[in-house]
Coordinates of C-alpha atoms in Angstrom, one line a residue:
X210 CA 0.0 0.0 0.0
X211 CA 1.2 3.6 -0.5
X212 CA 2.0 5.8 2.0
X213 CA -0.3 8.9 2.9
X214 CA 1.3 12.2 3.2
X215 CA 2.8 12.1 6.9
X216 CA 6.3 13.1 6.7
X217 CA 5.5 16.7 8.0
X218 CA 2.1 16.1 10.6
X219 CA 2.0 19.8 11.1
X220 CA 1.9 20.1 7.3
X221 CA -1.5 22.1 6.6
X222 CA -3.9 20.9 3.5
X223 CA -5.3 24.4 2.6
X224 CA -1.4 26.1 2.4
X225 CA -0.8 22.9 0.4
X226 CA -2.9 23.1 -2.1
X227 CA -2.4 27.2 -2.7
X228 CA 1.3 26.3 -2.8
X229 CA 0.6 23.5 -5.7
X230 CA -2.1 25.9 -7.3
X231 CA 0.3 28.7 -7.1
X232 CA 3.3 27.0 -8.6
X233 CA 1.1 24.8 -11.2
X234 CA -0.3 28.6 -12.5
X235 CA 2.9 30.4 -12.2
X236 CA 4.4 27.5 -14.7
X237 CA 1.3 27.7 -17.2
X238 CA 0.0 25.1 -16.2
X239 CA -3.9 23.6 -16.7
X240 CA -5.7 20.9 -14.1
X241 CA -6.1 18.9 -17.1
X242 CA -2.2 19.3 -18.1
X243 CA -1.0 18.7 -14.8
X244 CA -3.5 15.4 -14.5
X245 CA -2.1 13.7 -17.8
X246 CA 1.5 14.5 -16.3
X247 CA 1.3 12.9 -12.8
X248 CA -1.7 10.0 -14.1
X249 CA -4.3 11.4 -11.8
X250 CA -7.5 12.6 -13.0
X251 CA -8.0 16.5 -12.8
X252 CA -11.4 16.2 -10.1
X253 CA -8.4 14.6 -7.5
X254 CA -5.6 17.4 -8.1
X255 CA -8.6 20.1 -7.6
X256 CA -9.5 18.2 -4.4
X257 CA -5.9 18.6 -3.5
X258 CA -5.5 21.9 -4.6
X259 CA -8.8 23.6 -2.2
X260 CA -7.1 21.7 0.6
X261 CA -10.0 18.9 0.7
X262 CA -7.8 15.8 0.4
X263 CA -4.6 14.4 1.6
X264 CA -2.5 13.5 -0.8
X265 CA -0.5 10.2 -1.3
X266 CA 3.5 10.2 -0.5
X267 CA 4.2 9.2 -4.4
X268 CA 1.2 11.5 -5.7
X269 CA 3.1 14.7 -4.0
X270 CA 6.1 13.1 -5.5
X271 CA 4.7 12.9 -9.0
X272 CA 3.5 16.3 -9.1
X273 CA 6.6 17.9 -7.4
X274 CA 8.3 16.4 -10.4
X275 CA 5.9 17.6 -13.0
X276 CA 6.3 21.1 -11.5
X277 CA 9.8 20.8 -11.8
X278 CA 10.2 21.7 -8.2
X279 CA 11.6 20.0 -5.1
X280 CA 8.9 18.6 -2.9
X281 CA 9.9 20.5 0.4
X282 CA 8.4 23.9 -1.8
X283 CA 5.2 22.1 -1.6
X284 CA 4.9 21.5 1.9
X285 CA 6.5 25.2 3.0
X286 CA 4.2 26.4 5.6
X287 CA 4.1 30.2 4.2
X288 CA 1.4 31.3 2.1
X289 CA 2.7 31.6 -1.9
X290 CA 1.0 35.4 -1.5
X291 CA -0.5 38.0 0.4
X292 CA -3.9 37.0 -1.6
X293 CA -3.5 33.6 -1.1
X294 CA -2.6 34.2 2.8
X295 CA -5.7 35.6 2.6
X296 CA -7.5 33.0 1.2
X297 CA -6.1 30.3 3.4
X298 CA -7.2 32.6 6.4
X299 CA -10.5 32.5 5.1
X300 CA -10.6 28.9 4.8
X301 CA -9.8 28.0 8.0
X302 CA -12.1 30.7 9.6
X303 CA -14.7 28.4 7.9
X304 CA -13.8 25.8 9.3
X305 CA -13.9 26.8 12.6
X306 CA -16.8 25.2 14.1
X307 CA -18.4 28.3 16.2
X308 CA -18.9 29.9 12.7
X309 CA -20.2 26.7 11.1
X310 CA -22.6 26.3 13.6
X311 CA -24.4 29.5 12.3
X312 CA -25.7 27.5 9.2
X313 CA -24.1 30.3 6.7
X314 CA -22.6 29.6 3.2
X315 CA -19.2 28.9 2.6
X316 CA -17.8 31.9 0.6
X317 CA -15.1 30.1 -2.1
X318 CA -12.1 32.7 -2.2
X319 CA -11.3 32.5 -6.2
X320 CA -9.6 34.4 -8.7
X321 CA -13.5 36.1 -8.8
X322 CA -13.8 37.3 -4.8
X323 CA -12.3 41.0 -4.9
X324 CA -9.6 41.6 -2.8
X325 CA -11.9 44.4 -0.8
X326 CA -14.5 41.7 -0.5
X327 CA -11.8 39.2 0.9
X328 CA -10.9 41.6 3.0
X329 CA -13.6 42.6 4.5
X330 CA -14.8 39.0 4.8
X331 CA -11.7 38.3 6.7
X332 CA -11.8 41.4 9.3
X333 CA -15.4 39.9 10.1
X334 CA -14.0 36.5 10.7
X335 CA -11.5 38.4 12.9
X336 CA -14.2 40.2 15.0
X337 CA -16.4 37.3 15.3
X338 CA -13.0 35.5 16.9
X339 CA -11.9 37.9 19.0
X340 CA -16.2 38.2 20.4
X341 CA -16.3 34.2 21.1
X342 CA -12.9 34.0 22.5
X343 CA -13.7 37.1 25.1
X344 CA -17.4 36.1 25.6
X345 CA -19.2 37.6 28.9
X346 CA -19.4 34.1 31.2
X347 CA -23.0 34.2 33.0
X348 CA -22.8 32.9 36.8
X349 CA -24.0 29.7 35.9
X350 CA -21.4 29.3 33.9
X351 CA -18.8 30.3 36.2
X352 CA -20.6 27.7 38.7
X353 CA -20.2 25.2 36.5
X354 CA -16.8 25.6 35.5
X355 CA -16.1 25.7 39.5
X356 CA -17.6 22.5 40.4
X357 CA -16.0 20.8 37.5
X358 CA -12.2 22.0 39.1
X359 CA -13.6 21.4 42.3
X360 CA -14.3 17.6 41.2
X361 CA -11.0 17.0 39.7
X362 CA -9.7 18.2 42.9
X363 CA -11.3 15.8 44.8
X364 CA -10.3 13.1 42.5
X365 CA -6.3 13.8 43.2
X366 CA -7.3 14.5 46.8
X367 CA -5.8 18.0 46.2
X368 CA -2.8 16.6 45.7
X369 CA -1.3 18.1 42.6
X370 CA 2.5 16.1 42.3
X371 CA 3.4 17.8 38.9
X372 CA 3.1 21.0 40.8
X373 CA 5.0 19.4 44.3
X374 CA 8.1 18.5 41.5
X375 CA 8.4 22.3 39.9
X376 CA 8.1 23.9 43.4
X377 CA 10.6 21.6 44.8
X378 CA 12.9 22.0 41.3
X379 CA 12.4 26.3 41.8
X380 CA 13.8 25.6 45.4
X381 CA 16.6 23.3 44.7
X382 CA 17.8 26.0 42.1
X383 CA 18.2 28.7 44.3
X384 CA 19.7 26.2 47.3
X385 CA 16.8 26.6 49.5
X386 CA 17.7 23.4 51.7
X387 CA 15.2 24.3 54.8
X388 CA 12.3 25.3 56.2
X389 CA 10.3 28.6 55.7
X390 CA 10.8 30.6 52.1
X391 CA 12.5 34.3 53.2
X392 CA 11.6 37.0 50.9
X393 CA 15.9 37.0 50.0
X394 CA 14.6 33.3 48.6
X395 CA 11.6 34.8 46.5
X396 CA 14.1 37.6 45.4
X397 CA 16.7 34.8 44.4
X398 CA 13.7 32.8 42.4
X399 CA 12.2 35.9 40.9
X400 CA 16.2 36.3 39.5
X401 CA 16.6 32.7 38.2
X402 CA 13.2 32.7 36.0
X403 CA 14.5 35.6 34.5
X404 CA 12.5 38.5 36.3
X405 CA 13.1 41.9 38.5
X406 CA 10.5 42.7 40.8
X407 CA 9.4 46.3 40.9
X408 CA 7.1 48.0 43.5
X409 CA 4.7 50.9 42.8
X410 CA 2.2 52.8 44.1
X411 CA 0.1 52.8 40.7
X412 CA -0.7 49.7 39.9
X413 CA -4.2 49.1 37.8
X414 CA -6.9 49.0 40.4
X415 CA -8.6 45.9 38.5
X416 CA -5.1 43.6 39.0
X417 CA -3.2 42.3 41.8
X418 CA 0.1 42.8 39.7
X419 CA 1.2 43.3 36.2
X420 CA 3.9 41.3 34.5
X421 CA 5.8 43.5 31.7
X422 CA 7.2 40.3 29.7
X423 CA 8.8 42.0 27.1
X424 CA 11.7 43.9 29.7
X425 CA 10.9 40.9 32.1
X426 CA 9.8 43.0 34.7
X427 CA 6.8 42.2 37.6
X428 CA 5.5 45.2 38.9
X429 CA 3.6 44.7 42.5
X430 CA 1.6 47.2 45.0
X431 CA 4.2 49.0 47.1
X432 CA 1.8 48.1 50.0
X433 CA -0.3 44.9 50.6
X434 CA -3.7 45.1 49.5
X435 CA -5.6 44.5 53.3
X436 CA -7.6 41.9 52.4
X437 CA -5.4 39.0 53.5
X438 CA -3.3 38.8 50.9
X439 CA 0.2 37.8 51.5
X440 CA 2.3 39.9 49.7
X441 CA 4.9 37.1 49.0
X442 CA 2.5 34.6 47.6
X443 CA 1.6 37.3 45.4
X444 CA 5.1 37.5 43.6
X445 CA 5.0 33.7 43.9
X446 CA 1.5 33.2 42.2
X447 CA 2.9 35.3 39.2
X448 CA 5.7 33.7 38.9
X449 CA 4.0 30.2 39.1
X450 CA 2.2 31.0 35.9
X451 CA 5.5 31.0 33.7
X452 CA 7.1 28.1 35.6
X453 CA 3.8 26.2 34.9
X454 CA 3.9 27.2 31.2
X455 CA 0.4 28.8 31.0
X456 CA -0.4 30.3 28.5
X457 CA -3.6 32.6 28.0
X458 CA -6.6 31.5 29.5
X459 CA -9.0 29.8 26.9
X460 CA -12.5 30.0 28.8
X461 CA -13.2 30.8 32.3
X462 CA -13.0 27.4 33.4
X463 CA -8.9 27.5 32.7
X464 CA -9.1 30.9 34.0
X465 CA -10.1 29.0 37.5
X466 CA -8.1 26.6 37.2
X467 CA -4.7 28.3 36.7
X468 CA -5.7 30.5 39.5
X469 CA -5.6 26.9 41.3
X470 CA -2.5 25.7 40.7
X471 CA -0.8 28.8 40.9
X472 CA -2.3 29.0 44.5
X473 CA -0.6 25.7 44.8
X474 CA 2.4 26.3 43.3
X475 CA 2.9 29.4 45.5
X476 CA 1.7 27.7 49.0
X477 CA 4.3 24.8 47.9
X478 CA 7.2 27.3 48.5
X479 CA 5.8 29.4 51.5
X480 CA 5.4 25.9 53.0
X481 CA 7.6 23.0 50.9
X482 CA 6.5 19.5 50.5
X483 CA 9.4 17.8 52.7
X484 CA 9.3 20.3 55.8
X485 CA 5.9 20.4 56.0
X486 CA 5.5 16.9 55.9
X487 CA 7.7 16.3 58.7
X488 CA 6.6 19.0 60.8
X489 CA 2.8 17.1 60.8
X490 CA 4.3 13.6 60.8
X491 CA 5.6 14.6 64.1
X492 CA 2.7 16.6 65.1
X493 CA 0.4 13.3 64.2
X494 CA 3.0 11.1 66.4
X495 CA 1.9 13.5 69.2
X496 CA -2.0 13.5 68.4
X497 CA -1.4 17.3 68.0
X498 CA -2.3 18.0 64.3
X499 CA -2.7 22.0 64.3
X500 CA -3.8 24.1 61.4
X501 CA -2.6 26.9 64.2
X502 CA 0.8 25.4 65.0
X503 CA 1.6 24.5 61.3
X504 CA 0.8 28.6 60.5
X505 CA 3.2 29.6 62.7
X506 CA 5.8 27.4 61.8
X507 CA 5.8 28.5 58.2
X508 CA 5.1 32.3 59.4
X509 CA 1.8 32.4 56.7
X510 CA -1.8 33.3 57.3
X511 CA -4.2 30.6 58.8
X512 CA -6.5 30.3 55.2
X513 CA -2.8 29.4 53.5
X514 CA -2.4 26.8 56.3
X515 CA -5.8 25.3 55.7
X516 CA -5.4 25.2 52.6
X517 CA -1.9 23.6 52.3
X518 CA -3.1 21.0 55.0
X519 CA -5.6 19.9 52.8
X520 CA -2.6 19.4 49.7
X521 CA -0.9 17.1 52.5
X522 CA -3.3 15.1 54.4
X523 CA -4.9 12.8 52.2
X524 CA -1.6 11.7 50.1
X525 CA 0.3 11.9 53.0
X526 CA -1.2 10.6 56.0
X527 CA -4.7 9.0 54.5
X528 CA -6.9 11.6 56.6
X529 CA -9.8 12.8 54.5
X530 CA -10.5 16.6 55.1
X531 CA -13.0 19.1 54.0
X532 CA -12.3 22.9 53.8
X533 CA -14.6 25.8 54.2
X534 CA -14.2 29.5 53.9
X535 CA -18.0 30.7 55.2
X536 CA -18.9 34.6 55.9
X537 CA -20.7 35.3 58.7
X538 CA -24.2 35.5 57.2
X539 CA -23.7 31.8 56.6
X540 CA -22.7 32.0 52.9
X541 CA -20.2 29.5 51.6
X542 CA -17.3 31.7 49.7
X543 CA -14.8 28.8 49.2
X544 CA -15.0 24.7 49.5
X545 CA -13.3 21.3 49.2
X546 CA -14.0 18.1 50.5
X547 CA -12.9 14.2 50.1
X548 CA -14.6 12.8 53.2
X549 CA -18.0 12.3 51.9
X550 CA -19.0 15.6 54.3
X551 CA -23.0 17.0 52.2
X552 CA -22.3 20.6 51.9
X553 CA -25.1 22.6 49.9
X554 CA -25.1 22.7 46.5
X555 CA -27.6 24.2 43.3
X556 CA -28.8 22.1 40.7
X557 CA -25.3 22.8 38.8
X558 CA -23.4 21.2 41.9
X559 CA -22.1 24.5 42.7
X560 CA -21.2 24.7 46.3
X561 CA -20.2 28.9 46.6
X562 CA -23.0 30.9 47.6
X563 CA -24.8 28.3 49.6
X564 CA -25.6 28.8 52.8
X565 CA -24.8 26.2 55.1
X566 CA -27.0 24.4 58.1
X567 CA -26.5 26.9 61.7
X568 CA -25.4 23.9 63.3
X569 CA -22.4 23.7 61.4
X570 CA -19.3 24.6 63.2
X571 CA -18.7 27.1 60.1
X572 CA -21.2 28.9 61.7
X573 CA -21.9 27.8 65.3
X574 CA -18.3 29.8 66.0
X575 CA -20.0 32.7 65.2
X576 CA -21.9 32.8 68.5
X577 CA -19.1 31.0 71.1
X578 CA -18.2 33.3 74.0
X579 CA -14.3 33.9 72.2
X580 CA -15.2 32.9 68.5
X581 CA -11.6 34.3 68.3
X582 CA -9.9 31.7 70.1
X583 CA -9.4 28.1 69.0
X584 CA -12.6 26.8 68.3
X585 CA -13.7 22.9 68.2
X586 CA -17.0 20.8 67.1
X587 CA -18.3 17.5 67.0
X588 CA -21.3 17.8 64.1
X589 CA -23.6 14.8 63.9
X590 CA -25.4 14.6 60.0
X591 CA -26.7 12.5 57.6
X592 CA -23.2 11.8 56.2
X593 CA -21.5 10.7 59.6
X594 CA -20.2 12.7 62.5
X595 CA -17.4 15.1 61.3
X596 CA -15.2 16.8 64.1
X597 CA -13.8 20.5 62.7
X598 CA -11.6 23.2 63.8
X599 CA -12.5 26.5 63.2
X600 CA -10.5 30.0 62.9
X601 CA -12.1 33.8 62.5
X602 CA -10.8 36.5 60.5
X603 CA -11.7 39.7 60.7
X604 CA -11.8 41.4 57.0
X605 CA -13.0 44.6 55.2
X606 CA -16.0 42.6 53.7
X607 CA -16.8 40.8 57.5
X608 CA -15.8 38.2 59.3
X609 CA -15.2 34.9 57.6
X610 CA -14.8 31.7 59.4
X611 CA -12.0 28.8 58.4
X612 CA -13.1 25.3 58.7
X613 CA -10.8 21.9 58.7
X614 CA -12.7 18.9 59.1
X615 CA -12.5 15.6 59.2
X616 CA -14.6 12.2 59.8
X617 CA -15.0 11.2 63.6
X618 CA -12.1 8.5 62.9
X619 CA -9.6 10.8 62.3
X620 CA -10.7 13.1 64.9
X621 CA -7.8 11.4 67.5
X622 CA -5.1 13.2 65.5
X623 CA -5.6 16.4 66.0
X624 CA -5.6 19.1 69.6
X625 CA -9.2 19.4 70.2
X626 CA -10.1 16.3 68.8
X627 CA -11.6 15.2 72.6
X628 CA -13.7 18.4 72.9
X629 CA -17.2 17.7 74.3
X630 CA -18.9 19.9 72.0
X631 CA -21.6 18.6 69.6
X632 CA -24.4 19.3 67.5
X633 CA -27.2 17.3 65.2
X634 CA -27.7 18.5 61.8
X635 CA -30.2 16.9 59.7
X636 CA -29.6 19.7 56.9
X637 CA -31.4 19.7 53.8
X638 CA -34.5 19.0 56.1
X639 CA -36.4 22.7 55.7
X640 CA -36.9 21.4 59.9
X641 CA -33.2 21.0 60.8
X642 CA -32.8 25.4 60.7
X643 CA -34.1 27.0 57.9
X644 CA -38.1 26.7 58.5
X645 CA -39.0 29.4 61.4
X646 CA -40.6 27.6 64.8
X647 CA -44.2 27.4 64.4
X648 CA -45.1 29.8 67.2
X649 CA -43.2 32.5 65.3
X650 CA -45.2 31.7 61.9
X651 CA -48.4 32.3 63.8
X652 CA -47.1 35.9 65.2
X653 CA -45.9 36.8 62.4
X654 CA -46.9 35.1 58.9
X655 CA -48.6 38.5 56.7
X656 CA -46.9 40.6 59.3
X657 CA -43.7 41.0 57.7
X658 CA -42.1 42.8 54.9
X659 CA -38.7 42.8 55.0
X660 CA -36.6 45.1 52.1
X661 CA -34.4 42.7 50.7
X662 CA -30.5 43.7 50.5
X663 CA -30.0 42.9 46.5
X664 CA -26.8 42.2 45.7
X665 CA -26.1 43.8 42.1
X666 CA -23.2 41.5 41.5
X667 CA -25.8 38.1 41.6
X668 CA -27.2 40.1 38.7
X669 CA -24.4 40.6 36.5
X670 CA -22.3 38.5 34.0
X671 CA -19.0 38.0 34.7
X672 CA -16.4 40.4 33.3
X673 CA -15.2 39.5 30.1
X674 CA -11.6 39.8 28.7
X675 CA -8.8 37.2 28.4
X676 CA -8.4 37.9 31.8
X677 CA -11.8 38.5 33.4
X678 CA -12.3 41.8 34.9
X679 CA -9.0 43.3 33.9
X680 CA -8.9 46.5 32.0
X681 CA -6.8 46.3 29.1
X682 CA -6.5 50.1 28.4
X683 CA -5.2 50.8 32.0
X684 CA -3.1 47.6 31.9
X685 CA -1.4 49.2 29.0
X686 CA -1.5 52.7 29.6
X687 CA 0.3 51.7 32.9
X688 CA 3.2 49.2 30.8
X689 CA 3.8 52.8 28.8
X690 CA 3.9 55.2 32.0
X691 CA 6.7 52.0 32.9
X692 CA 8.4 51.6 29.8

C-alpha cells in the first residue's frame, strides 16, 4: 500500500494546495495538463488543490516532479502570497466550528472574490473571533466551571505532584535546603526565571500585579492590598504562571483553574512539600495536628495553612478533610471536600454561595463566647459525625470563618479532637434550621415585609476579557507610564 502524506504532521492541507495551485499557475499550467503529467485525474488534483484531500506520499512526488520543483516547496508552511494568505485565512475561519454552527454559506475565495471583499470578509472572521474568544461568562457558567475543578480536585485529593516537583525543582535551584521561604529566597527565584521585581504605588486597580514580559519586569503594589493577601504569595503566584507554562486562559474554566495551581504552586514554596510533611508527621505522632501550629511554623496566614493541610493530608497521611471559607451571614465563599461531608449545592453542583446548616461549626463559631480563640465541634449529619476546627478572620468585607474537618475517625489526631462539643444537623430538612418555629409563623406570617439587600453582583455576567475583569486600556497605559 502507498504511504499517505505524513512526513511533515503539522503540514496544513489548505497552504498545500495554494502552494501547488500557485506554482502549477505560475508555470502555465492547466488541471487537465497537470492530470495527464502525474496519471491522476484532474477532479483529485482540484480536491488537492482547495485543501480537501490528503494526498498520497508518491502523488506529491509525481506532481513535485511535474512542476519541476523539489517537494519541500510544496509542503512550505508560508502562504505563496498575500492574496493567497488571505484565502487560506479564510478557509480556516470556515472551518472553525463556532462559525459553522451559524448555518451560513461557505464563501469560495477564487480568482473572482475581490480583494476588498476578501478583505472585508476576513476582518469579520477576525471580529467574530476575537467576540467568542472574550465572551461575557454568565454565573451559571462560572458555577459550573467551578464544580467541575472542584471535582477534579477531589479526585487527586488536592494533591497536585506535577506542581509538588516544579516547586521543589524552583527551590533546589536557588539552594533553599530548609524550612520557611525568606523573601531574600523569592528575590533569588524571581532572578533565576529571569524577572526583577518592581514595586509601585500605581498599579491598575482591577489587577493584583502586572507582568511587563517584554523587559521581564513584575510590577507589584508598594503596599499589601488588606484583604489578606500575602504579599509574598503574590510575587509567587505570578511567577508560578510561567514556571507552569500557562499560556492565555482559553475560557473561564482554565481561568479557575490556573488560579488553582498557581495558589498551589505558590503555598508549595511558602510551605515546601518535605518540611511540611515532617513538621505534621511529628505533630500526628503526638496527636497534636494543628492548622494553628503549622501557620506559625511557616510564618503564613491561617487560610494558606488550611489550605496547604488539605494538599498534604490525604496523600500523606490518609486523613480525608474538608475545607470551608464561610462569611458570617452563613454563605459559603470557598470549599473542598474528600470525606464524603454534604455541603449545599444548586442544581449545577455549585457549592459557593450556599448557605450552610447553623449547626455547622462554620457557623456555630459565630456565637461562642471567644469565637476568636481556637474553636472545636463535633457535628452529627446524615453523612456521619465530622469533628472541625475552626478560625475567625476579621476582613473589610466581615468576618469569615475557616473550617478543617475531618470524619469522627480521624478526629484522635488532632488538639481538640476530645472536645465535648456537639451538635445534630439533619440539613437539607427545611426542619433541621431553615423553616421558622411554628409559634413564630403564627405571630408573624402576613406581618412582615422585609426590604431585601440585593446584591447587584448576583445580577451581573462576569467580566469579560482574556483575563476576566481586567482593564486592558489601563493595563497598557500603565506598561507605557513604565516603559
Amino acid at each position: 500500500m502507498t504511504a499517505s502524506l505524513n512526513p511533515e504532521p503539522s503540514v496544513d492541507l489548505v497552504t498545500l494546495g495554494q502552494r501547488l495551485r500557485h506554482l502549477r499557475r505560475t508555470r502555465g499550467m492547466t488541471l487537465d495538463q497537470l492530470s495527464d503529467a502525474v496519471g491522476r485525474a484532474p477532479s483529485q488534483l482540484s480536491l488537492i488543490e482547495n485543501g480537501k484531500r490528503e494526498p498520497k506520499l508518491s502523488v506529491l512526488q509525481a506532481i513535485a516532479g511535474a512542476l519541476g520543483v523539489p517537494m519541500q516547496d510544496l509542503l512550505r508552511p508560508e502562504a505563496p502570497s498575500r492574496r493567497a494568505g488571505l484565502e487560506i485565512e479564510l478557509a480556516h475561519f470556515q472551518q472553525n466550528p463556532a462559525y459553522q454552527a451559524l448555518g451560513l454559506p461557505v464563501v469560495k475565495a477564487g480568482r473572482r472574490l475581490p480583494a476588498d471583499a476578501l478583505e472585508s470578509l476576513i476582518g469579520m472572521h477576525r471580529e467574530l473571533n476575537r467576540v467568542l474568544t472574550e465572551q461575557t461568562a454568565t454565573p451559571e457558567v462560572a458555577r459550573r466551571a467551578n464544580a467541575q475543578l472542584r471535582a477534579d480536585m477531589r479526585r487527586r485529593d488536592n494533591y497536585f505532584a506535577e506542581i509538588e516537583a516544579a516547586a521543589a525543582k524552583v527551590l533546589q535551584s536557588v539552594r533553599h535546603t530548609t524550612g520557611p521561604l525568606s523573601q531574600r529566597g523569592i528575590l533569588d527565584i524571581a532572578a533565576q526565571i529571569g524577572f526583577s521585581l518592581h514595586y509601585v504605588n500605581d498599579l491598575p486597580a482591577s489587577t493584583r500585579s502586572v507582568t511587563d514580559l517584554k523587559n521581564r519586569r513584575i510590577y507589584l503594589p508598594q503596599v499589601a492590598s488588606g484583604k489578606g493577601h500575602d504579599p509574598r504569595a503574590v510575587v509567587l503566584q505570578t511567577l508560578g504562571h510561567f514556571v507552569l507554562g500557562h499560556n492565555d486562559p482559553a475560557d473561564y474554566g482554565d481561568f479557575l483553574r490556573q488560579r488553582v495551581e498557581v495558589n498551589y504552586f505558590a503555598a508549595a514554596l511558602l510551605m515546601p512539600e518535605k518540611f511540611a510533611v515532617d513538621f505534621l508527621a511529628e505533630a500526628k505522632a503526638d496527636r497534636a495536628l494543628a492548622i494553628d501550629d503549622f501557620r506559625d511554623a511557616f510564618g503564613v496566614s491561617y487560610e494558606t495553612a488550611a489550605h496547604r493541610f488539605t494538599n498534604l493530608a490525604t496523600h500523606h497521611f490518609g486523613i480525608p478533610v474538608h475545607f470551608a471559607r464561610v462569611h458570617e451571614t452563613g454563605i459559603v465563599y470557598k470549599a473542598y471536600e474528600n470525606d464524603n461531608v454534604r455541603f449545599p449545592s444548586d442544581v449545577t453542583g455549585a457549592i459557593e454561595g450556599q448557605p450552610v446548616c447553623r449547626k455547622w461549626a462554620s457557623r456555630t463559631v459565630f456565637e461562642a463566647e471567644d469565637p476568636y480563640s481556637s474553636f472545636y465541634q463535633f457535628t452529627d449529619t446524615g453523612a456521619g459525625t465530622y469533628w472541625c476546627t475552626v478560625h475567625v478572620e476579621s476582613t473589610r468585607s466581615g468576618e469569615f470563618s475557616v473550617t478543617v474537618g475531618t470524619p469522627y475517625e480521624h478526629a484522635r489526631w488532632f488538639r481538640g479532637g476530645d472536645v465535648p462539643g456537639r451538635t445534630v444537623s439533619t440539613c437539607p430538612d427545611p426542619d433541621c434550621c431553615r423553616r421558622p418555629p411554628v409559634a413564630l409563623v403564627d405571630r408573624w406570617s402576613g406581618n412582615a415585609w422585609p426590604s431585601a439587600r440585593v446584591h447587584s453582583h448576583l445580577l451581573a455576567a462576569l467580566p469579560p476579557g482574556t483575563f476576566p475583569g481586567v482593564d486592558n486600556r489601563d493595563v497598557y497605559d500603565f506598561l507605557e507610564r513604565r516603559a
